[in-house]
Amino acid sequence: MCGVLGIYDNEEVIGKIYDAMLTIQHRGQDSAGILTYDGKYHIKKGNGLVQDIFDQRNIYRLRGHVGIGHTRYPTVGEGSVEDAQPFWVNYPYGIAAAHNGNVTNFLELKKDLFEKSHKIINSNCDVEVILNIFAEYLERFTSKEFTPELVFNAVKYVYKRVKGSYSVVIHIANKGMLGFRDPYGLRPLLFGIKGDKMVNSYAFASESVALDVMGFKNYEDVGPGSAIFIDNSKNRQVHRKKIINKPFRPCIFEYIYFARPDSFLNGINVDKARVELGKSLAKRIRLSNLDIDVVVPVPDSSRTAAIQIARELKLKYREGLVKNRYIGRTFIMPGNIERIKSIRHKLNPIRHVFEGKKVLLVDDSIVRGNTSRSIIQMVRDAGAEKIYFASYSAPLANPCVYGIDMQTSGEFIARDSTPEQIAAKIGADAVIYQDLDEMEKDVRKQNKHIQSFCKACFTGYYPTGDVSSEILRTIEKERDDNKCKVNEEDGTDE
Ligand code: AMP
């Protein structure tokens, strides 16, 4: 998963874009980059957190009224700095791009671009492929007048060739800025307008919170299969186009785990969605007749749902697990590998909340079960008498090919197990899951225009209809290979 930003402003953008980058840091902590334009491109990318990469010197260098920002969580490639976004090409015009998503035919397109178009893709980052395909289309028409229609046709060409999920922000030097979402609108992208000067300012962002901090009060979602282009004319005209008609299938996991609670995505506030998820999970917990003394959230994403569960069931709610907020990129020193891998590195229990109590722990999801197993052990060591574990999402059992780093299929604890078997595996006295249909109903409540979400990680049904078992195998192999590389580098043997 990644976070993407684009801003076309009336003043230097670096201050705003830096602040906005901090609000999308949760979407990717592996690397980050900012590109600005003032007649030439200025760029700074690096590995690590935004705060670690940008300093006074490079911030000063990033000049211009136009900028693109990106925070990266690698789904393709092993996360080296060469794969950090944004990317740019110098022909035609000068075009820069960043995206959020995952291109499922990346390797095939990379090969095609090399063999048929004689272009080298120098990174393992899928936006480089999208950028080159987009540029390839525009190249053919450089002798013709540059129009918004031409830009939309270039997007159509991308849709024809690029499979998977992608929300893209593109800047075309001296022509304008563009944002578009893949045909199914799998990943989010919002568009903001600010009209306090003679000429409007515009911005694109993965989450509305980034637009909030940049001062954009009016925003809309870029539609699925749609593009918005702001031209470079004196009045900066906005051109919108629905380019392809496919069923809208935004990712449901954004609301469960990924996005910030203060964000609105596709007209749905994340916090409100989690309140609804808490309400319906409370009904299931009531039916299981458990004797519970206290409800405790696993910080941070599950807090909203846990509060709601406690309220519905008229139970005591307590914060019992304290998260260390100051763990950034941990420096791996000899002898501390095991400690870093341990949950204790991140969380510590407040003993008296658990001592002698029957506890309901609430989390957003269970993936491999390692986190929940460690937390349950920690809570037992703190003296809990009974531990029930509730997940406000349904059982996860399938890899995500659309940009969420969601394990290879064999690793899902829920793949071949019942809740009772899972409880035994993670050491809980009981495990209660959300119901899949309820979950979708809860999230959909705020926007009934969405007929269905992408729930592939729950159901194994991939809405783009082109995810063959071979693609799944290739993606899983990539992930396994990368995991081996990373583990070789940090000396772990997982
Ligand atoms: P585990 O069951 O040990 O694999 O970890 C589950 C925990 O990881 C849950 O508490 C989630 O909050 C968190 N989680 C869920 N999905 C992801 C993801 N794609 N990347 C990182 N953490 C995740």
Short mmCIF file of C-alpha atoms and ligand atoms in Angstrom, two decimals:
data_model
loop_
_atom_site.label_atom_id
_atom_site.label_comp_id
_atom_site.label_asym_id
_atom_site.label_seq_id
_atom_site.Cartn_x
_atom_site.Cartn_y
_atom_site.Cartn_z
CA MET A 1 0.00 0.00 0.00
CA CYS A 2 1.15 3.53 -0.66
CA GLY A 3 0.08 7.12 -0.28
CA VAL A 4 0.06 9.56 -3.17
CA LEU A 5 -0.33 13.35 -3.43
CA GLY A 6 -0.33 15.99 -6.13
CA ILE A 7 -0.72 19.72 -5.78
CA TYR A 8 -1.04 22.54 -8.32
CA ASP A 9 -0.91 25.74 -6.31
CA ASN A 10 -0.35 29.52 -6.46
CA GLU A 11 2.69 29.51 -4.20
CA GLU A 12 5.64 27.36 -3.23
CA VAL A 13 4.23 23.92 -2.44
CA ILE A 14 6.97 22.26 -0.45
CA GLY A 15 5.67 23.26 3.02
CA LYS A 16 2.16 21.99 2.29
CA ILE A 17 3.29 18.84 0.58
CA TYR A 18 5.66 17.97 3.43
CA ASP A 19 2.87 18.37 6.01
CA ALA A 20 0.51 16.31 3.85
CA MET A 21 3.15 13.58 3.49
CA LEU A 22 3.12 13.17 7.26
CA THR A 23 -0.63 12.50 7.14
CA ILE A 24 -0.21 9.65 4.66
CA GLN A 25 2.86 8.19 6.35
CA HIS A 26 0.75 5.29 7.68
CA ARG A 27 0.16 4.17 4.06
CA GLY A 28 3.83 3.42 3.54
CA GLN A 29 6.90 3.63 5.70
CA ASP A 30 9.51 2.04 3.51
CA SER A 31 10.47 4.99 1.35
CA ALA A 32 9.18 8.41 0.34
CA GLY A 33 9.76 11.02 -2.32
CA ILE A 34 8.78 14.52 -3.35
CA LEU A 35 9.07 16.01 -6.82
CA THR A 36 8.44 19.69 -7.57
CA TYR A 37 8.41 21.69 -10.79
CA ASP A 38 9.40 25.30 -11.45
CA GLY A 39 10.40 24.99 -15.11
CA LYS A 40 12.54 21.99 -14.21
CA TYR A 41 11.98 18.97 -12.05
CA HIS A 42 13.51 18.83 -8.56
CA ILE A 43 13.37 15.52 -6.78
CA LYS A 44 14.35 13.95 -3.49
CA LYS A 45 13.67 10.33 -2.60
CA GLY A 46 14.97 8.10 0.13
CA ASN A 47 14.37 5.04 2.27
CA GLY A 48 12.67 5.42 5.61
CA LEU A 49 10.19 7.83 7.13
CA VAL A 50 9.37 11.28 5.75
CA GLN A 51 11.00 12.94 8.78
CA ASP A 52 14.24 11.05 8.17
CA ILE A 53 14.48 11.76 4.45
CA PHE A 54 13.81 15.48 4.14
CA ASP A 55 15.95 18.13 5.77
CA GLN A 56 16.40 21.87 5.38
CA ARG A 57 18.89 21.50 2.55
CA ASN A 58 16.78 19.34 0.25
CA ILE A 59 13.54 21.07 1.23
CA TYR A 60 15.06 24.37 0.10
CA ARG A 61 16.00 22.79 -3.22
CA LEU A 62 12.43 21.54 -3.88
CA ARG A 63 11.05 24.69 -5.47
CA GLY A 64 7.90 25.28 -7.50
CA HIS A 65 4.13 25.69 -7.42
CA VAL A 66 3.55 22.12 -8.52
CA GLY A 67 4.46 18.98 -6.60
CA ILE A 68 3.93 15.25 -6.34
CA GLY A 69 4.54 13.31 -3.14
CA HIS A 70 4.60 9.61 -2.32
CA THR A 71 5.01 7.30 0.65
CA ARG A 72 5.79 3.72 -0.27
CA TYR A 73 5.07 0.29 1.07
CA PRO A 74 6.54 -2.09 -1.48
CA THR A 75 4.30 -4.69 -3.09
CA VAL A 76 6.58 -5.16 -6.09
CA GLY A 77 10.35 -5.14 -5.73
CA GLU A 78 12.40 -5.43 -2.59
CA GLY A 79 12.09 -1.82 -1.50
CA SER A 80 15.41 -0.37 -2.60
CA VAL A 81 15.70 3.39 -3.03
CA GLU A 82 15.69 2.98 -6.85
CA ASP A 83 12.08 1.85 -6.49
CA ALA A 84 10.97 4.92 -4.52
CA GLN A 85 8.47 7.21 -6.26
CA PRO A 86 7.84 9.67 -7.97
CA PHE A 87 9.41 8.86 -11.36
CA TRP A 88 9.78 11.11 -14.37
CA VAL A 89 10.69 10.88 -18.07
CA ASN A 90 12.06 13.76 -20.11
CA TYR A 91 10.26 12.91 -23.38
CA PRO A 92 7.73 13.99 -24.45
CA TYR A 93 7.38 17.30 -22.59
CA GLY A 94 8.68 16.02 -19.24
CA ILE A 95 6.18 13.81 -17.42
CA ALA A 96 6.27 12.85 -13.74
CA ALA A 97 4.13 10.28 -11.94
CA ALA A 98 3.40 8.51 -8.68
CA HIS A 99 0.71 5.97 -7.84
CA ASN A 100 -0.93 3.78 -5.23
CA GLY A 101 -1.81 0.24 -6.20
CA ASN A 102 -0.31 -2.85 -7.72
CA VAL A 103 0.05 -3.64 -11.43
CA THR A 104 -0.57 -7.36 -11.80
CA ASN A 105 0.99 -7.65 -15.29
CA PHE A 106 4.05 -5.57 -14.35
CA LEU A 107 6.68 -8.11 -15.44
CA GLU A 108 4.98 -8.72 -18.78
CA LEU A 109 4.73 -4.96 -19.48
CA LYS A 110 8.33 -4.37 -18.42
CA LYS A 111 9.43 -7.02 -20.93
CA ASP A 112 7.16 -5.60 -23.65
CA LEU A 113 8.47 -2.08 -23.15
CA PHE A 114 12.01 -3.34 -23.53
CA GLU A 115 11.48 -5.67 -26.47
CA LYS A 116 8.85 -3.79 -28.46
CA SER A 117 9.30 -0.14 -27.50
CA HIS A 118 13.06 -0.27 -26.75
CA LYS A 119 12.60 1.37 -23.37
CA ILE A 120 14.38 0.21 -20.28
CA ILE A 121 12.43 0.12 -17.03
CA ASN A 122 15.18 0.69 -14.56
CA SER A 123 13.33 -0.07 -11.34
CA ASN A 124 11.05 -2.69 -9.91
CA CYS A 125 8.40 -0.07 -9.33
CA ASP A 126 5.19 -0.50 -11.28
CA VAL A 127 4.50 3.22 -11.74
CA GLU A 128 7.54 3.40 -14.01
CA VAL A 129 5.67 1.09 -16.37
CA ILE A 130 2.45 3.14 -16.18
CA LEU A 131 4.43 6.33 -16.81
CA ASN A 132 6.21 4.91 -19.85
CA ILE A 133 3.01 3.55 -21.37
CA PHE A 134 1.28 6.90 -20.84
CA ALA A 135 4.28 8.75 -22.37
CA GLU A 136 4.42 6.29 -25.27
CA TYR A 137 0.90 7.27 -26.28
CA LEU A 138 1.58 11.02 -26.11
CA GLU A 139 4.82 10.58 -28.10
CA ARG A 140 2.77 9.60 -31.14
CA PHE A 141 0.96 12.93 -31.19
CA THR A 142 3.65 15.51 -30.44
CA SER A 143 3.16 17.11 -33.87
CA LYS A 144 -0.58 17.58 -33.17
CA GLU A 145 -2.25 20.11 -30.90
CA PHE A 146 -2.09 19.14 -27.20
CA THR A 147 -5.65 18.85 -25.85
CA PRO A 148 -7.36 17.39 -22.75
CA GLU A 149 -8.91 14.80 -25.10
CA LEU A 150 -5.42 13.63 -26.01
CA VAL A 151 -4.61 13.22 -22.31
CA PHE A 152 -7.80 11.20 -21.77
CA ASN A 153 -6.95 9.00 -24.75
CA ALA A 154 -3.56 8.35 -23.19
CA VAL A 155 -5.35 7.24 -19.99
CA LYS A 156 -7.58 4.99 -22.10
CA TYR A 157 -4.43 3.46 -23.57
CA VAL A 158 -3.15 2.82 -20.03
CA TYR A 159 -6.47 1.13 -19.16
CA LYS A 160 -6.10 -1.10 -22.20
CA ARG A 161 -2.65 -2.33 -21.25
CA VAL A 162 -2.24 -2.05 -17.49
CA LYS A 163 -3.98 -4.58 -15.25
CA GLY A 164 -4.51 -4.47 -11.51
CA SER A 165 -5.12 -1.48 -9.28
CA TYR A 166 -3.72 2.01 -9.69
CA SER A 167 -4.60 5.51 -8.56
CA VAL A 168 -2.21 7.75 -10.43
CA VAL A 169 -1.12 11.39 -10.23
CA ILE A 170 0.73 12.72 -13.28
CA HIS A 171 2.28 16.09 -14.07
CA ILE A 172 2.96 17.04 -17.68
CA ALA A 173 5.45 19.90 -17.85
CA ASN A 174 3.81 23.14 -18.98
CA LYS A 175 0.62 21.26 -19.88
CA GLY A 176 -1.07 20.44 -16.58
CA MET A 177 -1.77 17.92 -13.84
CA LEU A 178 -3.81 14.72 -14.08
CA GLY A 179 -5.28 12.23 -11.64
CA PHE A 180 -7.00 8.97 -12.57
CA ARG A 181 -8.21 5.76 -10.96
CA ASP A 182 -8.16 2.25 -12.40
CA PRO A 183 -11.35 1.02 -14.13
CA TYR A 184 -12.73 -0.58 -10.93
CA GLY A 185 -11.63 2.21 -8.58
CA LEU A 186 -9.90 -0.30 -6.33
CA ARG A 187 -7.60 2.17 -4.61
CA PRO A 188 -8.83 5.57 -3.38
CA LEU A 189 -8.04 9.00 -4.88
CA LEU A 190 -9.59 12.35 -4.01
CA PHE A 191 -9.53 15.68 -5.78
CA GLY A 192 -9.63 19.00 -3.92
CA ILE A 193 -10.36 22.56 -5.07
CA LYS A 194 -9.42 25.72 -3.19
CA GLY A 195 -10.67 29.05 -4.47
CA ASP A 196 -9.34 31.74 -2.17
CA LYS A 197 -7.08 33.41 -4.78
CA MET A 198 -7.65 34.77 -8.29
CA VAL A 199 -6.89 31.35 -9.71
CA ASN A 200 -7.98 28.12 -7.99
CA SER A 201 -5.51 25.68 -6.44
CA TYR A 202 -5.98 21.96 -6.95
CA ALA A 203 -4.77 18.81 -5.27
CA PHE A 204 -5.05 15.03 -5.45
CA ALA A 205 -4.58 12.73 -2.46
CA SER A 206 -5.05 9.10 -1.38
CA GLU A 207 -6.95 10.19 1.74
CA SER A 208 -9.02 13.28 2.51
CA VAL A 209 -6.92 13.96 5.63
CA ALA A 210 -4.05 15.07 3.35
CA LEU A 211 -6.38 17.56 1.63
CA ASP A 212 -7.55 18.81 5.05
CA VAL A 213 -4.04 19.73 6.14
CA MET A 214 -3.28 21.40 2.81
CA GLY A 215 -6.30 23.64 3.38
CA PHE A 216 -8.64 22.10 0.79
CA LYS A 217 -12.18 22.14 2.17
CA ASN A 218 -13.98 21.11 -1.00
CA TYR A 219 -13.21 17.71 -2.33
CA GLU A 220 -14.68 14.87 -4.35
CA ASP A 221 -13.64 11.32 -5.17
CA VAL A 222 -12.11 10.68 -8.56
CA GLY A 223 -14.51 8.13 -10.06
CA PRO A 224 -13.57 4.60 -11.12
CA GLY A 225 -12.24 4.54 -14.68
CA SER A 226 -12.26 8.35 -14.61
CA ALA A 227 -9.68 11.09 -14.98
CA ILE A 228 -9.47 14.74 -13.97
CA PHE A 229 -7.09 17.02 -15.84
CA ILE A 230 -6.22 20.58 -14.80
CA ASP A 231 -4.80 22.41 -17.77
CA ASN A 232 -2.04 24.98 -17.75
CA SER A 233 -4.15 27.83 -19.13
CA LYS A 234 -4.38 31.14 -17.27
CA ASN A 235 -7.60 30.07 -15.56
CA ARG A 236 -6.47 26.49 -15.00
CA GLN A 237 -9.54 24.83 -16.41
CA VAL A 238 -10.62 21.50 -14.96
CA HIS A 239 -11.60 18.74 -17.41
CA ARG A 240 -13.33 15.60 -16.16
CA LYS A 241 -13.98 12.42 -18.09
CA LYS A 242 -15.42 9.00 -17.38
CA ILE A 243 -13.27 6.92 -19.70
CA ILE A 244 -14.33 3.34 -19.09
CA ASN A 245 -17.40 1.76 -17.51
CA LYS A 246 -16.71 -1.11 -15.14
CA PRO A 247 -18.34 -2.02 -11.82
CA PHE A 248 -17.06 0.18 -8.98
CA ARG A 249 -15.24 -2.08 -6.50
CA PRO A 250 -13.32 -0.04 -3.94
CA CYS A 251 -11.20 -1.99 -1.46
CA ILE A 252 -13.07 -2.76 1.78
CA PHE A 253 -9.86 -3.33 3.74
CA GLU A 254 -9.11 0.43 3.58
CA TYR A 255 -11.96 0.96 6.05
CA ILE A 256 -11.03 -1.97 8.25
CA TYR A 257 -7.34 -1.44 8.74
CA PHE A 258 -5.56 0.85 6.38
CA ALA A 259 -7.01 4.34 6.26
CA ARG A 260 -7.01 6.91 9.04
CA PRO A 261 -10.27 7.26 11.00
CA ASP A 262 -10.51 10.97 10.14
CA SER A 263 -10.46 10.25 6.39
CA PHE A 264 -13.35 10.10 3.98
CA LEU A 265 -12.92 7.67 1.08
CA ASN A 266 -15.63 7.22 -1.56
CA GLY A 267 -18.02 9.28 0.55
CA ILE A 268 -17.52 7.02 3.58
CA ASN A 269 -15.92 8.20 6.81
CA VAL A 270 -13.59 5.54 8.15
CA ASP A 271 -14.37 6.16 11.82
CA LYS A 272 -18.14 5.91 11.25
CA ALA A 273 -17.63 2.66 9.31
CA ARG A 274 -15.72 1.24 12.30
CA VAL A 275 -18.53 2.29 14.67
CA GLU A 276 -20.95 0.25 12.53
CA LEU A 277 -18.53 -2.69 12.46
CA GLY A 278 -18.35 -2.51 16.26
CA LYS A 279 -22.15 -2.51 16.54
CA SER A 280 -22.66 -5.60 14.41
CA LEU A 281 -19.78 -7.47 16.03
CA ALA A 282 -21.33 -6.70 19.43
CA LYS A 283 -24.46 -8.59 18.33
CA ARG A 284 -22.40 -11.68 17.53
CA ILE A 285 -20.52 -11.43 20.82
CA ARG A 286 -23.84 -11.19 22.69
CA LEU A 287 -25.02 -14.38 20.98
CA SER A 288 -21.94 -16.27 22.10
CA ASN A 289 -22.90 -15.73 25.78
CA LEU A 290 -19.39 -15.03 27.01
CA ASP A 291 -18.83 -13.77 30.52
CA ILE A 292 -16.70 -10.60 29.98
CA ASP A 293 -15.35 -8.15 32.60
CA VAL A 294 -13.56 -5.69 30.36
CA VAL A 295 -13.16 -4.78 26.66
CA VAL A 296 -9.62 -3.84 25.59
CA PRO A 297 -8.59 -2.67 22.10
CA VAL A 298 -5.41 -3.72 20.35
CA PRO A 299 -4.11 -0.26 19.43
CA ASP A 300 -4.58 1.66 17.20
CA SER A 301 -7.08 0.80 14.46
CA SER A 302 -9.48 -1.20 16.64
CA ARG A 303 -10.14 1.51 19.23
CA THR A 304 -13.32 2.90 17.63
CA ALA A 305 -14.94 -0.54 17.22
CA ALA A 306 -13.91 -1.66 20.72
CA ILE A 307 -15.50 1.43 22.32
CA GLN A 308 -18.69 0.71 20.40
CA ILE A 309 -18.71 -2.97 21.41
CA ALA A 310 -18.32 -2.01 25.09
CA ARG A 311 -21.14 0.53 24.76
CA GLU A 312 -23.52 -1.93 23.04
CA LEU A 313 -22.83 -4.67 25.57
CA LYS A 314 -22.78 -2.29 28.56
CA LEU A 315 -19.31 -3.46 29.52
CA LYS A 316 -16.31 -1.68 30.96
CA TYR A 317 -13.85 -0.34 28.35
CA ARG A 318 -10.18 0.08 29.26
CA GLU A 319 -6.94 0.84 27.47
CA GLY A 320 -4.76 -2.06 28.56
CA LEU A 321 -2.03 -2.20 25.93
CA VAL A 322 0.34 0.73 25.59
CA LYS A 323 1.98 1.26 22.24
CA ASN A 324 5.44 2.74 21.96
CA ARG A 325 4.89 5.64 19.57
CA TYR A 326 8.56 6.30 19.04
CA ILE A 327 9.56 3.17 17.20
CA GLY A 328 10.55 4.33 13.75
CA ARG A 329 12.82 2.33 11.53
CA THR A 330 14.59 0.17 14.04
CA PHE A 331 18.32 -0.02 13.81
CA ILE A 332 19.26 -3.67 13.84
CA MET A 333 22.19 -4.33 16.12
CA PRO A 334 23.70 -7.73 16.86
CA GLY A 335 21.71 -9.48 19.51
CA ASN A 336 18.53 -7.45 19.27
CA ILE A 337 16.90 -9.18 16.30
CA GLU A 338 14.62 -11.37 18.41
CA ARG A 339 13.64 -8.43 20.60
CA ILE A 340 12.73 -6.32 17.58
CA LYS A 341 10.60 -9.12 16.19
CA SER A 342 8.82 -9.51 19.50
CA ILE A 343 5.48 -7.79 20.11
CA ARG A 344 6.94 -6.51 23.42
CA HIS A 345 9.02 -4.11 21.39
CA LYS A 346 5.82 -2.33 20.38
CA LEU A 347 3.28 -3.06 23.12
CA ASN A 348 3.32 -3.36 26.90
CA PRO A 349 0.37 -4.37 29.12
CA ILE A 350 -1.06 -2.35 32.02
CA ARG A 351 -1.12 -5.20 34.55
CA HIS A 352 -4.04 -4.14 36.73
CA VAL A 353 -6.38 -3.92 33.72
CA PHE A 354 -5.89 -7.65 33.14
CA GLU A 355 -5.17 -9.20 36.55
CA GLY A 356 -7.87 -11.76 37.42
CA LYS A 357 -10.15 -10.47 34.62
CA LYS A 358 -12.12 -12.08 31.82
CA VAL A 359 -10.95 -9.96 28.91
CA LEU A 360 -12.34 -9.32 25.44
CA LEU A 361 -9.50 -8.17 23.17
CA VAL A 362 -10.65 -6.45 19.96
CA ASP A 363 -8.52 -6.19 16.82
CA ASP A 364 -9.23 -5.25 13.21
CA SER A 365 -8.11 -8.57 11.74
CA ILE A 366 -6.14 -11.76 12.16
CA VAL A 367 -3.76 -12.52 9.30
CA ARG A 368 -1.15 -15.12 10.22
CA GLY A 369 -2.11 -15.11 13.88
CA ASN A 370 1.39 -14.31 15.10
CA THR A 371 0.46 -10.89 16.50
CA SER A 372 -2.66 -12.15 18.26
CA ARG A 373 -0.81 -15.18 19.67
CA SER A 374 1.91 -12.94 21.15
CA ILE A 375 -0.59 -10.44 22.54
CA ILE A 376 -2.67 -13.18 24.12
CA GLN A 377 0.44 -14.65 25.77
CA MET A 378 1.39 -11.19 27.04
CA VAL A 379 -2.10 -10.60 28.47
CA ARG A 380 -2.08 -14.05 30.11
CA ASP A 381 1.31 -13.29 31.66
CA ALA A 382 -0.25 -10.08 33.00
CA GLY A 383 -2.72 -12.24 34.94
CA ALA A 384 -5.90 -12.44 32.79
CA GLU A 385 -8.22 -15.28 33.77
CA LYS A 386 -9.94 -15.69 30.38
CA ILE A 387 -9.08 -14.11 27.03
CA TYR A 388 -11.58 -13.82 24.20
CA PHE A 389 -10.36 -12.42 20.90
CA ALA A 390 -12.73 -10.56 18.55
CA SER A 391 -11.89 -9.52 14.98
CA TYR A 392 -14.12 -6.83 13.51
CA SER A 393 -13.37 -8.13 10.04
CA ALA A 394 -14.39 -11.52 8.66
CA PRO A 395 -11.75 -14.28 8.35
CA LEU A 396 -8.95 -13.35 5.94
CA ALA A 397 -7.86 -16.21 3.74
CA ASN A 398 -6.63 -14.96 0.36
CA PRO A 399 -3.71 -12.86 -0.85
CA CYS A 400 -4.37 -9.32 -2.07
CA VAL A 401 -3.02 -8.67 -5.55
CA TYR A 402 -4.22 -5.07 -5.58
CA GLY A 403 -1.70 -3.42 -3.30
CA ILE A 404 -2.18 -4.53 0.28
CA ASP A 405 0.73 -6.59 1.47
CA MET A 406 -1.35 -9.58 2.43
CA GLN A 407 0.78 -12.69 2.74
CA THR A 408 0.92 -15.74 0.56
CA SER A 409 -2.12 -18.01 0.70
CA GLY A 410 -0.55 -20.73 2.87
CA GLU A 411 0.13 -18.27 5.69
CA PHE A 412 -3.46 -17.30 6.52
CA ILE A 413 -4.43 -18.85 9.82
CA ALA A 414 -8.12 -18.86 8.82
CA ARG A 415 -7.54 -20.63 5.52
CA ASP A 416 -8.38 -24.14 6.66
CA SER A 417 -9.45 -23.59 10.26
CA THR A 418 -12.65 -22.94 12.18
CA PRO A 419 -12.81 -20.17 14.83
CA GLU A 420 -12.46 -22.91 17.49
CA GLN A 421 -9.30 -24.24 15.84
CA ILE A 422 -7.94 -20.70 15.48
CA ALA A 423 -8.63 -20.03 19.16
CA ALA A 424 -6.58 -23.11 20.03
CA LYS A 425 -3.75 -22.02 17.72
CA ILE A 426 -3.47 -18.51 19.12
CA GLY A 427 -4.12 -19.53 22.73
CA ALA A 428 -7.47 -17.74 23.17
CA ASP A 429 -10.45 -19.08 25.11
CA ALA A 430 -12.66 -18.11 22.18
CA VAL A 431 -12.39 -16.28 18.85
CA ILE A 432 -15.31 -14.30 17.45
CA TYR A 433 -15.26 -13.09 13.87
CA GLN A 434 -17.33 -10.52 12.04
CA ASP A 435 -19.78 -11.88 9.49
CA LEU A 436 -18.73 -11.13 5.88
CA ASP A 437 -22.13 -9.85 4.66
CA GLU A 438 -22.65 -7.77 7.81
CA MET A 439 -19.19 -6.29 7.30
CA GLU A 440 -20.00 -5.15 3.79
CA LYS A 441 -23.40 -3.81 4.87
CA ASP A 442 -21.77 -1.82 7.69
CA VAL A 443 -19.24 -0.10 5.43
CA ARG A 444 -21.77 0.48 2.66
CA LYS A 445 -24.23 2.23 4.99
CA GLN A 446 -22.80 5.69 4.26
CA ASN A 447 -22.77 5.28 0.47
CA LYS A 448 -25.47 3.04 -0.99
CA HIS A 449 -24.31 3.91 -4.53
CA ILE A 450 -21.48 1.44 -4.03
CA GLN A 451 -23.07 -1.87 -4.94
CA SER A 452 -20.19 -3.98 -3.74
CA PHE A 453 -16.59 -3.73 -2.55
CA CYS A 454 -13.48 -5.61 -3.49
CA LYS A 455 -13.39 -8.32 -0.80
CA ALA A 456 -10.88 -10.56 -2.53
CA CYS A 457 -8.80 -11.09 0.61
CA PHE A 458 -11.91 -12.54 2.29
CA THR A 459 -13.55 -14.39 -0.61
CA GLY A 460 -10.79 -15.14 -3.14
CA TYR A 461 -12.95 -13.52 -5.84
CA TYR A 462 -10.86 -10.93 -7.70
CA PRO A 463 -13.18 -8.34 -9.31
CA THR A 464 -10.93 -7.48 -12.28
CA GLY A 465 -11.58 -11.01 -13.53
CA ASP A 466 -8.06 -11.41 -14.87
CA VAL A 467 -6.22 -12.82 -11.86
CA SER A 468 -5.24 -16.28 -13.04
CA SER A 469 -3.69 -18.86 -10.76
CA GLU A 470 -0.45 -18.19 -12.65
CA ILE A 471 -0.56 -14.48 -11.69
CA LEU A 472 -1.22 -15.51 -8.09
CA ARG A 473 1.73 -17.89 -8.17
CA THR A 474 4.04 -15.23 -9.68
CA ILE A 475 3.02 -12.65 -7.08
CA GLU A 476 3.43 -15.13 -4.24
CA LYS A 477 6.86 -16.15 -5.54
CA GLU A 478 7.91 -12.46 -5.76
CA ARG A 479 6.85 -11.95 -2.15
CA ASP A 480 8.64 -15.08 -0.95
CA ASP A 481 11.83 -14.09 -2.83
CA ASN A 482 11.72 -10.57 -1.42
CA LYS A 483 11.13 -11.88 2.09
CA CYS A 484 14.22 -14.09 1.73
CA LYS A 485 16.28 -11.13 0.47
CA VAL A 486 15.15 -8.88 3.32
CA ASN A 487 15.79 -11.61 5.88
CA GLU A 488 19.27 -12.26 4.45
CA GLU A 489 20.00 -8.55 4.80
CA ASP A 490 18.82 -8.22 8.40
CA GLY A 491 20.10 -11.62 9.45
CA THR A 492 16.65 -13.02 10.40
CA ASP A 493 15.73 -16.54 9.50
CA GLU A 494 11.95 -16.33 9.45
P1 AMP B 1 -0.79 -11.36 12.08
O1 AMP B 1 -2.08 -12.07 12.37
O2 AMP B 1 0.31 -11.67 13.04
O3 AMP B 1 -0.31 -11.60 10.68
O4 AMP B 1 -1.05 -9.81 12.22
C1 AMP B 1 -2.32 -9.26 12.27
C2 AMP B 1 -2.20 -7.81 12.62
O5 AMP B 1 -1.53 -7.08 11.60
C3 AMP B 1 -3.56 -7.17 12.80
O6 AMP B 1 -3.61 -6.75 14.13
C4 AMP B 1 -3.61 -5.98 11.89
O7 AMP B 1 -3.79 -4.82 12.66
C5 AMP B 1 -2.26 -5.93 11.22
N1 AMP B 1 -2.39 -5.99 9.75
C6 AMP B 1 -3.40 -6.39 9.01
N2 AMP B 1 -3.11 -6.30 7.68
C7 AMP B 1 -1.87 -5.81 7.60
C8 AMP B 1 -1.01 -5.47 6.50
N3 AMP B 1 -1.40 -5.64 5.24
N4 AMP B 1 0.21 -4.98 6.79
C9 AMP B 1 0.61 -4.84 8.07
N5 AMP B 1 -0.16 -5.13 9.14
C10 AMP B 1 -1.39 -5.62 8.92
#
